[in-house]
Coordinates of C-alpha atoms and ligand atoms in Angstrom, one line a residue:
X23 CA -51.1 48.4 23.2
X24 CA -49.8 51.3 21.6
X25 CA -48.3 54.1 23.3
X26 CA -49.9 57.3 22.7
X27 CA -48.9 61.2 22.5
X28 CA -49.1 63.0 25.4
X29 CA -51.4 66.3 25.5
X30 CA -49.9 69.1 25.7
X31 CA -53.1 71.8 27.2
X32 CA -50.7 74.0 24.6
X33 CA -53.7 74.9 21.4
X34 CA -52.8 76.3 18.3
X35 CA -55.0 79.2 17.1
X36 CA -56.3 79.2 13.4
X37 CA -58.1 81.9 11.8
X38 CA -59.7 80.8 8.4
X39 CA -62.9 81.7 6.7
X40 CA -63.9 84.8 9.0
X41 CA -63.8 82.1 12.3
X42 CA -61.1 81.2 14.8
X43 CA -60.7 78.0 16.4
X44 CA -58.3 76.1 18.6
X45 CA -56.5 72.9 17.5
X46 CA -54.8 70.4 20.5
X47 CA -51.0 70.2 20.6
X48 CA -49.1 66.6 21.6
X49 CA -46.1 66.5 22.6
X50 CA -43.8 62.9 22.1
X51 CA -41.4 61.6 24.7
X52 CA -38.6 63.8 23.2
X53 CA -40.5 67.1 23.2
X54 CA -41.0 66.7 19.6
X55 CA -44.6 68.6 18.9
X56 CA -47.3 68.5 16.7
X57 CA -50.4 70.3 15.7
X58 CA -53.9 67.8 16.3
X59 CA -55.8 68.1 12.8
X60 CA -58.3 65.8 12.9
X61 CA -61.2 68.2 13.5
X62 CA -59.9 70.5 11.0
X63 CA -62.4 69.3 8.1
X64 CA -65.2 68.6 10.9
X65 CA -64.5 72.2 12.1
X66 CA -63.6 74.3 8.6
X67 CA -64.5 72.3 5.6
X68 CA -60.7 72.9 4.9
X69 CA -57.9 70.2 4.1
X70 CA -54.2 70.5 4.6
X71 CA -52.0 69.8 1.1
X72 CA -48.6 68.6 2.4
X73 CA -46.5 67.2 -0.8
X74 CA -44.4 64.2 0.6
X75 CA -46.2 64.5 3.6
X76 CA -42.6 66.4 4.6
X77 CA -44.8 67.9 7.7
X78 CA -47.4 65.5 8.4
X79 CA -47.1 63.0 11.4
X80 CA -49.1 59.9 10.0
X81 CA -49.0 58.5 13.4
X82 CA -47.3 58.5 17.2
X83 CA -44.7 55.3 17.3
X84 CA -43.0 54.0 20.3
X85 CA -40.6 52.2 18.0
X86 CA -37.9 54.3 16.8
X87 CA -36.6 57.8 17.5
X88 CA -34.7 60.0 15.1
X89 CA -33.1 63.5 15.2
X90 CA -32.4 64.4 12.4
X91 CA -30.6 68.1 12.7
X92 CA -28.4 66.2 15.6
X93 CA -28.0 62.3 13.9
X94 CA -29.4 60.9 16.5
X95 CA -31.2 57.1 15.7
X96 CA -32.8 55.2 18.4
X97 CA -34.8 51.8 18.6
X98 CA -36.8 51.5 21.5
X99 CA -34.6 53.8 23.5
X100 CA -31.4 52.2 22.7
X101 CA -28.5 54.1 20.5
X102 CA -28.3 52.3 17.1
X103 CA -24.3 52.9 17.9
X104 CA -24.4 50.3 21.2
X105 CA -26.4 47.9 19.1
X106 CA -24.4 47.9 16.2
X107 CA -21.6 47.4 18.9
X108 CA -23.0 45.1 21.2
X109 CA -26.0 43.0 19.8
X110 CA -27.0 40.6 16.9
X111 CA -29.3 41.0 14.6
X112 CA -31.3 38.8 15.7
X113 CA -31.6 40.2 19.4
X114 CA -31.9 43.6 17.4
X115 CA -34.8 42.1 15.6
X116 CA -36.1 40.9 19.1
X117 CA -36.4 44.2 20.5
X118 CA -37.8 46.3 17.5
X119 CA -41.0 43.9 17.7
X120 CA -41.3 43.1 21.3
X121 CA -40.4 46.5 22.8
X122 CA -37.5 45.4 25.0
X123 CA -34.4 43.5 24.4
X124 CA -34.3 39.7 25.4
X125 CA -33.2 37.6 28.1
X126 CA -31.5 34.2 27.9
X127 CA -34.3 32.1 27.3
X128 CA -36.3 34.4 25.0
X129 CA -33.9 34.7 22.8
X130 CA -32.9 30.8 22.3
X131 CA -36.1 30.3 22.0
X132 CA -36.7 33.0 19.4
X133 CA -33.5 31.5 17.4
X134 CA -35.2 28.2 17.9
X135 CA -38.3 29.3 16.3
X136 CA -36.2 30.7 13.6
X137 CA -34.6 27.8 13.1
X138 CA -37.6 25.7 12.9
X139 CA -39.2 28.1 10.0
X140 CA -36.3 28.7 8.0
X141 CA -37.4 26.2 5.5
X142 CA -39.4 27.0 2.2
X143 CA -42.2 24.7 0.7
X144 CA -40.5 22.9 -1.8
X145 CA -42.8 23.7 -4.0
X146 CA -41.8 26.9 -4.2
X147 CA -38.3 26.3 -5.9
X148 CA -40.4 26.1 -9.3
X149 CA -41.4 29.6 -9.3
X150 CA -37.7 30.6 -8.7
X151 CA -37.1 28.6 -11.5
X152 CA -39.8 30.1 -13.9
X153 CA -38.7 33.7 -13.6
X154 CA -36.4 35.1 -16.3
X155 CA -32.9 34.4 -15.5
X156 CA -32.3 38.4 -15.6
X157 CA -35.1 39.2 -13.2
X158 CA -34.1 41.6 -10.5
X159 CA -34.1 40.0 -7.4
X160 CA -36.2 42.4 -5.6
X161 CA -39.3 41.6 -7.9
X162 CA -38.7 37.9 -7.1
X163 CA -38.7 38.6 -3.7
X164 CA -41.7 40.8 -3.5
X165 CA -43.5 39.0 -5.6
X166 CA -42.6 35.7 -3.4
X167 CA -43.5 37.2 -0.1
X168 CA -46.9 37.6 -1.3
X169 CA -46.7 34.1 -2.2
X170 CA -46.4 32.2 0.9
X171 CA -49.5 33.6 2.2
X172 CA -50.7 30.9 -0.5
X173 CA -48.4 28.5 1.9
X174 CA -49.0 29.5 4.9
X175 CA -52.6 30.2 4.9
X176 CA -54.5 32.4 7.7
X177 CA -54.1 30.5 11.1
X178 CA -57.5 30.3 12.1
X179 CA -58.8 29.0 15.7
X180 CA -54.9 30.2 16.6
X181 CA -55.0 32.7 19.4
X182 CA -54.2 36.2 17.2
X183 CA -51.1 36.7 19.5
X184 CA -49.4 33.5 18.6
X185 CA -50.5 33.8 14.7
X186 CA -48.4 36.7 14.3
X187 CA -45.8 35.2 16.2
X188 CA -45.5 32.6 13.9
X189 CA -46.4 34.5 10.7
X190 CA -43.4 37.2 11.6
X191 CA -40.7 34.6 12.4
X192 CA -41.6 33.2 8.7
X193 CA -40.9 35.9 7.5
X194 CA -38.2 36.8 9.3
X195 CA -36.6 33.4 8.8
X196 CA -37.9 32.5 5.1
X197 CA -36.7 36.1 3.3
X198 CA -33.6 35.6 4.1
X199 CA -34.0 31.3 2.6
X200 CA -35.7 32.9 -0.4
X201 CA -33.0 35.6 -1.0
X202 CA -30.1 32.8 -0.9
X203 CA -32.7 30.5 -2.8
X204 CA -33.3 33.1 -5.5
X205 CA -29.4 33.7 -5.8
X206 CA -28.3 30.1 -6.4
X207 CA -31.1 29.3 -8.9
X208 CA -30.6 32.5 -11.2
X209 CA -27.1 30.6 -11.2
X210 CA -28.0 27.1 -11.8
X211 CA -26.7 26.3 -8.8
X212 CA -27.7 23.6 -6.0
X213 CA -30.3 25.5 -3.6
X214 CA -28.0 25.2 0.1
X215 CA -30.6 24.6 3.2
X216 CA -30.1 26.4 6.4
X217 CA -28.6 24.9 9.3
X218 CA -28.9 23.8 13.0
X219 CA -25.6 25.3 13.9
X220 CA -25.7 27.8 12.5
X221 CA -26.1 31.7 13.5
X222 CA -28.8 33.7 11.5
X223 CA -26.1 35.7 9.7
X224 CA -23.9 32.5 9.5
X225 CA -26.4 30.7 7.7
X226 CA -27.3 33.2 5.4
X227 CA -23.3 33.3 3.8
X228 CA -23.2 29.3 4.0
X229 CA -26.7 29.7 2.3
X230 CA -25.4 31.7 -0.8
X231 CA -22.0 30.8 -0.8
X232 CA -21.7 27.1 0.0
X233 CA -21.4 24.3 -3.0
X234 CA -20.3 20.8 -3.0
X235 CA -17.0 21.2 -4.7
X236 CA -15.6 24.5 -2.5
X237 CA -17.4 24.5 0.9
X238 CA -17.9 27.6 2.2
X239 CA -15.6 28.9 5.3
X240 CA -17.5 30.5 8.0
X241 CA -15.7 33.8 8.5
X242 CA -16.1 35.5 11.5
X243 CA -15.8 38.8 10.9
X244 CA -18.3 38.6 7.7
X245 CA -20.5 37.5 10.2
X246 CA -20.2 40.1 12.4
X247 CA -20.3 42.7 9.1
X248 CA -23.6 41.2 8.0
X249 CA -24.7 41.4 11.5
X250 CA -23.8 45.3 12.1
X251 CA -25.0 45.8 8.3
X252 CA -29.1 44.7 9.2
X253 CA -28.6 46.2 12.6
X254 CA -28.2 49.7 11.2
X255 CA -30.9 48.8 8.8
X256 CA -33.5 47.3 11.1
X257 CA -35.7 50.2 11.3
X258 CA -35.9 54.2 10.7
X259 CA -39.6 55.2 11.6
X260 CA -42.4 56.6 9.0
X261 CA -39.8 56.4 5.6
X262 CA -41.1 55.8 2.8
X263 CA -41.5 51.5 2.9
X264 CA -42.5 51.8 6.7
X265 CA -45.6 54.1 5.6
X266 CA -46.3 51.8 2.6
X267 CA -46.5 48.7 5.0
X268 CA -48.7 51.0 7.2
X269 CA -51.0 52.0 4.7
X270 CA -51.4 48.4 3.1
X271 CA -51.7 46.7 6.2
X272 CA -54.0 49.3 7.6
X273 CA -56.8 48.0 5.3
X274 CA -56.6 44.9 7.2
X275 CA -54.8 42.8 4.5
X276 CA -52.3 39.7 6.0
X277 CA -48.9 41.0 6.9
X278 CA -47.6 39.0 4.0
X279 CA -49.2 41.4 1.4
X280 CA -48.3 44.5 3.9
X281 CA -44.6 43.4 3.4
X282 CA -44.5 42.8 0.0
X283 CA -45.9 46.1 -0.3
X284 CA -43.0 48.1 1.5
X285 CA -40.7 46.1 -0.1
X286 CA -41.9 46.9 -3.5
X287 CA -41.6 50.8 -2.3
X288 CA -38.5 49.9 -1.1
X289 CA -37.0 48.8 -4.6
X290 CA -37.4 52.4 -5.6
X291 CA -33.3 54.3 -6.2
X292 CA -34.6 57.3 -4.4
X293 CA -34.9 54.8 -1.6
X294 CA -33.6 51.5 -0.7
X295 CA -32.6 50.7 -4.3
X296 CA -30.5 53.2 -3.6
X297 CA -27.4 51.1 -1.9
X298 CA -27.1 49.9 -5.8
X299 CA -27.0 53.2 -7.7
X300 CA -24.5 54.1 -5.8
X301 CA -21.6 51.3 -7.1
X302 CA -23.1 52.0 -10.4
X303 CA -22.6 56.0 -10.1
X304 CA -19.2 54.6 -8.7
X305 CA -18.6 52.3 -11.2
X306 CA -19.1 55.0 -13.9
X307 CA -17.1 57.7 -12.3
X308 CA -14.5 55.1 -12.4
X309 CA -15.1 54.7 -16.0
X310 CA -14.5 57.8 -16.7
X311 CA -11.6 57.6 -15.3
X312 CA -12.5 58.7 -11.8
X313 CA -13.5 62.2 -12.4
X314 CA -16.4 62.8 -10.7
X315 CA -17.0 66.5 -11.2
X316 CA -19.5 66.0 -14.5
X317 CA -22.0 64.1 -11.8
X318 CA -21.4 66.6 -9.0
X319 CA -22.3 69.2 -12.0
X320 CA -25.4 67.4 -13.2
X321 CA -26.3 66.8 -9.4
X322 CA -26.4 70.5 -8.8
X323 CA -28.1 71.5 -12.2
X324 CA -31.9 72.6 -11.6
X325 CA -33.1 71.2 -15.3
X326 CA -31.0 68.2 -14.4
X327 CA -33.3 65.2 -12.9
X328 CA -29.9 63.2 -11.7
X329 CA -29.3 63.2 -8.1
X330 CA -26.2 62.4 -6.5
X331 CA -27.2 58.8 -4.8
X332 CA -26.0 58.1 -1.4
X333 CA -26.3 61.7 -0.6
X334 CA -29.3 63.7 1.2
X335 CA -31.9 62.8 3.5
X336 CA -36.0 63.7 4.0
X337 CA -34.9 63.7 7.8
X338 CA -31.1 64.0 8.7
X339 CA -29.5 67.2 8.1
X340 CA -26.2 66.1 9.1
X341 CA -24.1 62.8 8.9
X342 CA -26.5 59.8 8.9
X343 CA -25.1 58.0 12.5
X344 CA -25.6 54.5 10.0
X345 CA -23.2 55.8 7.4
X346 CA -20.5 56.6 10.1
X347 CA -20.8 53.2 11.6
X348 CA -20.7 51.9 7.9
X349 CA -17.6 54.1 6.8
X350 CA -16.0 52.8 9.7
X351 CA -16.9 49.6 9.4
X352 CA -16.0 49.3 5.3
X353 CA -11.9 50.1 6.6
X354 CA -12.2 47.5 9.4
X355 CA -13.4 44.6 7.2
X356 CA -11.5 45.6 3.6
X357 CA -8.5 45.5 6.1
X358 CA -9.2 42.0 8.1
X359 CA -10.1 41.0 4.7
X360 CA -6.9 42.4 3.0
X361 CA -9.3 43.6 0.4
X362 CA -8.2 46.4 -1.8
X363 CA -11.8 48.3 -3.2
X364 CA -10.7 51.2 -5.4
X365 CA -14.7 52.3 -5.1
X366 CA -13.9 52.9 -1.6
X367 CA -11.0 55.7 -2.1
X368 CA -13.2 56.9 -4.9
X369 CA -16.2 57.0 -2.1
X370 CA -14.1 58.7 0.2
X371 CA -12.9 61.3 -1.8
X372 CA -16.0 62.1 -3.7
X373 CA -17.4 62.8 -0.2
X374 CA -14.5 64.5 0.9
X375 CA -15.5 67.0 -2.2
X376 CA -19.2 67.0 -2.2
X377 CA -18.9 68.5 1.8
X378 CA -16.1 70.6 0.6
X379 CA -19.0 71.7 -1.7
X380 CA -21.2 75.3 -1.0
X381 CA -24.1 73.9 -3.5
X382 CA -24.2 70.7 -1.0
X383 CA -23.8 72.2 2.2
X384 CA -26.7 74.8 1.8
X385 CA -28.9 71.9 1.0
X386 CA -27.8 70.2 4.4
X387 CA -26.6 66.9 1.6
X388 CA -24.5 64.4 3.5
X389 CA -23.6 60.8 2.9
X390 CA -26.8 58.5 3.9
X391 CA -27.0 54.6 5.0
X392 CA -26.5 54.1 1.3
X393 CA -23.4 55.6 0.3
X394 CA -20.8 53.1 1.8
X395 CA -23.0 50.0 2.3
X396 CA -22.7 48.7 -1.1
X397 CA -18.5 48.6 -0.4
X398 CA -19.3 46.5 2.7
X399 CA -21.8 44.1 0.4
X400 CA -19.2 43.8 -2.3
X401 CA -16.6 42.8 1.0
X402 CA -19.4 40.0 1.9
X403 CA -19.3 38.8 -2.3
X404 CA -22.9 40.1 -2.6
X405 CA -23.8 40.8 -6.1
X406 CA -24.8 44.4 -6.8
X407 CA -28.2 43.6 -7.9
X408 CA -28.9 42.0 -4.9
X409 CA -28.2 45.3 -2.3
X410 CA -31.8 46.3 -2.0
X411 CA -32.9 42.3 -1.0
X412 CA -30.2 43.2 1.7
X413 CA -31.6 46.1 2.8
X414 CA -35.3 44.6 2.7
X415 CA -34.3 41.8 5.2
X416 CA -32.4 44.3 7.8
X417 CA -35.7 46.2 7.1
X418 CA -38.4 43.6 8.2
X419 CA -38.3 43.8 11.8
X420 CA -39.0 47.3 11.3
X421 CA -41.7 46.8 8.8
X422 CA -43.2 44.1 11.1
X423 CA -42.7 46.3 14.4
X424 CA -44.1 49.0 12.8
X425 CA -47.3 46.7 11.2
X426 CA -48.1 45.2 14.6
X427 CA -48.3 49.1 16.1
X428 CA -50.6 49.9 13.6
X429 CA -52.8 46.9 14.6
X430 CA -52.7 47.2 17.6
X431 CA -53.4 51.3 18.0
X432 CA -57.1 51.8 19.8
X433 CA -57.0 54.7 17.5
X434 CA -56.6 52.4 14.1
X435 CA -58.0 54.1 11.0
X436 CA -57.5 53.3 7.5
X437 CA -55.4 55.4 5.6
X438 CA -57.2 57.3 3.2
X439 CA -55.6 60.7 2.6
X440 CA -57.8 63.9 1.2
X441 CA -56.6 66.0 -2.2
X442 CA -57.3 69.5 -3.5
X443 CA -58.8 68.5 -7.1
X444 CA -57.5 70.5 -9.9
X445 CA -59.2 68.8 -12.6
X446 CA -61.9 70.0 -15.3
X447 CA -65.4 71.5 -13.8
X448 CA -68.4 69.4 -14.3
X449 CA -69.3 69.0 -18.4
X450 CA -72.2 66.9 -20.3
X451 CA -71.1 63.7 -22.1
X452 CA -70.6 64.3 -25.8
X453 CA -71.5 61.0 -27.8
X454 CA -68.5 59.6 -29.8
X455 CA -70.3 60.6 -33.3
X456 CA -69.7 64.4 -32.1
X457 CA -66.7 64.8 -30.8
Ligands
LIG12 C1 -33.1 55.9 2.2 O1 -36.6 58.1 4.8 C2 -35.8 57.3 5.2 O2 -35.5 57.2 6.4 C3 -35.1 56.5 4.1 C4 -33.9 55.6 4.6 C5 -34.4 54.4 5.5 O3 -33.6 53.9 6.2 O4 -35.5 54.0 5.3 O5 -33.0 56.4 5.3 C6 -33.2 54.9 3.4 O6 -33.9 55.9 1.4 C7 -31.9 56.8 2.2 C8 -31.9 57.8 0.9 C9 -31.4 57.0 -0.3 N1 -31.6 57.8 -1.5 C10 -30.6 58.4 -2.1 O7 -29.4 58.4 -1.8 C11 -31.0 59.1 -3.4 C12 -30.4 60.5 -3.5 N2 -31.0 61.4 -2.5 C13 -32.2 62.2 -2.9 O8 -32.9 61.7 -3.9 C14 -32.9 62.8 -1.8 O9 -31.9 63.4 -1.0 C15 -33.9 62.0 -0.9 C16 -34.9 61.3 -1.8 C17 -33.1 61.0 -0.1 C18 -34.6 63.0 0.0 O10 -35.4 63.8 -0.8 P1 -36.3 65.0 -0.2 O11 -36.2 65.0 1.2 O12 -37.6 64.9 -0.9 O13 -35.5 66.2 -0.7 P2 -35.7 67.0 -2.1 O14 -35.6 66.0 -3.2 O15 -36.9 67.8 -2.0 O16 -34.3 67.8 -2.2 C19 -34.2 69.0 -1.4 C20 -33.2 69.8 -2.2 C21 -33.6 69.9 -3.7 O17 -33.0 71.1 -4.2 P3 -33.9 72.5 -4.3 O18 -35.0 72.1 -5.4 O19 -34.5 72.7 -2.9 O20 -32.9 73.5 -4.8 O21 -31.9 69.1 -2.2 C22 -31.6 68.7 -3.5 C23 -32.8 68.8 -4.3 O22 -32.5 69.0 -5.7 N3 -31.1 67.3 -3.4 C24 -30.1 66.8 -4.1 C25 -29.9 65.5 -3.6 N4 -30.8 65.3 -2.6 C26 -31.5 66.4 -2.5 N5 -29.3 67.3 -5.0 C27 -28.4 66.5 -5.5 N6 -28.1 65.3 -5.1 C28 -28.9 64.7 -4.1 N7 -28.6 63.5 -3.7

């Protein structure tokens, strides 16, 4: 059952069209506050137009909590800091969809179930296979994910509960096959399968990484890197994938489709494809020989569509909390690694500049979840082009938390936003012989 917001007996007056009337104000667990619109239309025949929907709550979430002028990011309650810290990703996972964090037994028996559906159909290796050896991995993955529904077909005469159990802990388990899957066939390399004894994140390395001539040493603190990386990525209320999920699934379609869906938003560089602009802006600067002030320039030009990736942020107006933990955490693994990443100085001091910066300040631009995860996925031997699959499996507890609250809201409606039409007036056809 979803949790819902709390009535505030606050209204807020609005005077339109020669009348006045009152609209309800709710109030979230936080004290964060919003205006009730939904008798607007009903009331004045008048829409709100809110580009980006940058002041529009779309819905009231128990999920995850963010404040953005103070950094703060929360799921269910618990600092994303003491999870990074003190969890797995897979207990991580646990909480997002089930609302509290696990005990023992639920979650061996969750990693059980993970275990038993980490398998692909092998029937599926054939359309890694017929995709173009240069396809980016995020359309193979999107387009996949839509594909086992045509595996896995609707569970029907399955009590509804336990159907999405199972559907969400195949996806949970076979994204992350697929991913490694995907990887070692754009290579021409022997597909790994998962393993019994190994951890989620464990399995995932051996997955990609393992081959019959150089087996692949577990290293612990990759583990634990890949671990605190999905962590921090697990989940960050209504952004732009999470409302994409939302919208698709709220027409009712399988959660496969709703996934592929945010994924496919997810790809975009303004979002999650981010993480891989980033090394490339990098990657440039450093062809140029590490001066970065041309891209700071074009950054702050007006007729200049370039943005300065890694930086900025629809909600937080300060340091992202993720990209502390991942600054942090790119100096503690480069380090135990005794990896030397020139992109990281480079990273470091661009930022140093860029706060140093009046153009950047003003616009409250600071590093986001993208800026220094790519150094940490480079660490882990992750190829570039595979970032944003990285991101999308940290994402899909979220986007599968998030789904199942949608679904399960009394208050359910499909999305179908309003628009203020700025096209031509009504005109009469004019046949083709006189125009
Ligand atoms: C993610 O929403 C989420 O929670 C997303 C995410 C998640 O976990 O799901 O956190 C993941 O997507 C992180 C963001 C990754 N994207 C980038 O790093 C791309 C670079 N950043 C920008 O494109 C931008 O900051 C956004 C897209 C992140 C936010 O865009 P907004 O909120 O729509 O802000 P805007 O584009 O309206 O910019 C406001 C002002 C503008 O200047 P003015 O016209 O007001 O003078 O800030 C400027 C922008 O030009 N600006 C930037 C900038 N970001 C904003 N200028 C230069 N470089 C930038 N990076």
């Amino acid at each position: 059952m979803t949790e819902q917001e709390h009535n505030t007996g606050e209204v807020a007056m609005l005077t339109i069209g020669g009348r006045t009337i009152e609209l309800p104000v709710v109030e979230g667990t936080e004290g964060d506050k919003a205006i009730d619109i939904s008798e607007l239309r009903r009331q004045t025949g008048y829409v709100t137009l809110d580009r980006g929907f940058a002041n529009t709550a779309s819905c009231s979430s128990a999920i995850t909590f963010m404040d953005g002028e103070k950094g703060i990011l929360r799921y269910r309650g618990y600092p994303v800091e003491e999870l990074a810290e003190h969890s797995e990703f897979v207990e991580t996972a646990y909480l997002l969809i089930n609302g509290d964090l696990p005990d023992h037994k639920e979650l061996n028996r969750f990693r059980m179930m993970l275990n038993d559906n980490s398998l692909v159909h092998e029937d599926m290796q054939r359309f890694f296979q017929s995709f173009p050896r240069d396809s980016h991995p995020m359309g193979i993955l999107s387009s996949m994910v839509t594909a086992l529904r045509s595996f896995y077909p609707a569970l029907i005469g399955m009590p509804r509960s336990e159907a999405i159990l199972l559907t969400l802990t195949r996806l949970l388990s076979k994204v992350r096959t697929m991913a490694a899957m995907s990887y070692k066939i754009s290579r021409g390399h022997r597909v790994i399968y998962p393993r019994l004894d190994l951890s989620y994140c464990a399995n995932f390395l051996n997955m990609m990484f393992d081959n019959p001539v150089k087996p692949y040493e577990i290293d612990h603190d990759k583990v634990k890197a890949l671990n605190v990386f999905w962590i921090l990525h697990a989940d960050h209320e209504q952004n732009c994938s999470t409302a994409a999920v939302r919208l698709v699934g709220s027409a009712r379609v399988n959660l496969y489709a709703a996934i592929s869906a945010g994924m496919a938003a997810l790809w975009g560089p303004l979002h999650g494809g981010a993480n891989q602009a980033v090394i490339e802006m990098l990657e440039q600067i450093q062809a140029a020989g590490g001066d970065f002030r041309p891209f700071i320039e074009r950054a702050k030009d007006k007729n200049d569509p370039f943005r300065l990736y890694g930086f900025g942020h629809r909600v937080y107006k300060t340091y992202d909390p993720r990209a502390r933990i991942m600054k942090a955490m790119c100096d503690r693994l480069l380090a135990k690694l005794e990896i030397q990443d020139p992109l990281l100085d480079m990273a470091k001091e661009l930022e140093e500049v860029v706060l140093r910066d009046s153009y950047f300040a003003d616009h409250n631009l600071y590093p986001n979840v993208d800026f220094y995860s790519g150094i940490v996925l480079r660490a882990l031997g992750i190829p570039t082009n595979m970032f944003t699959v990285m991101f999308a499996i940290g994402r899909l507890p979220g986007w599968i938390s998030q789904w199942m609250e949608d679904a399960g809201d009394p208050k359910w409606k499909i999305y179908r936003p309003r628009q203020v039409y700025v096209g031509p007036a009504q005109r009469p056809f004019v046949p083709i012989h006189q125009r």
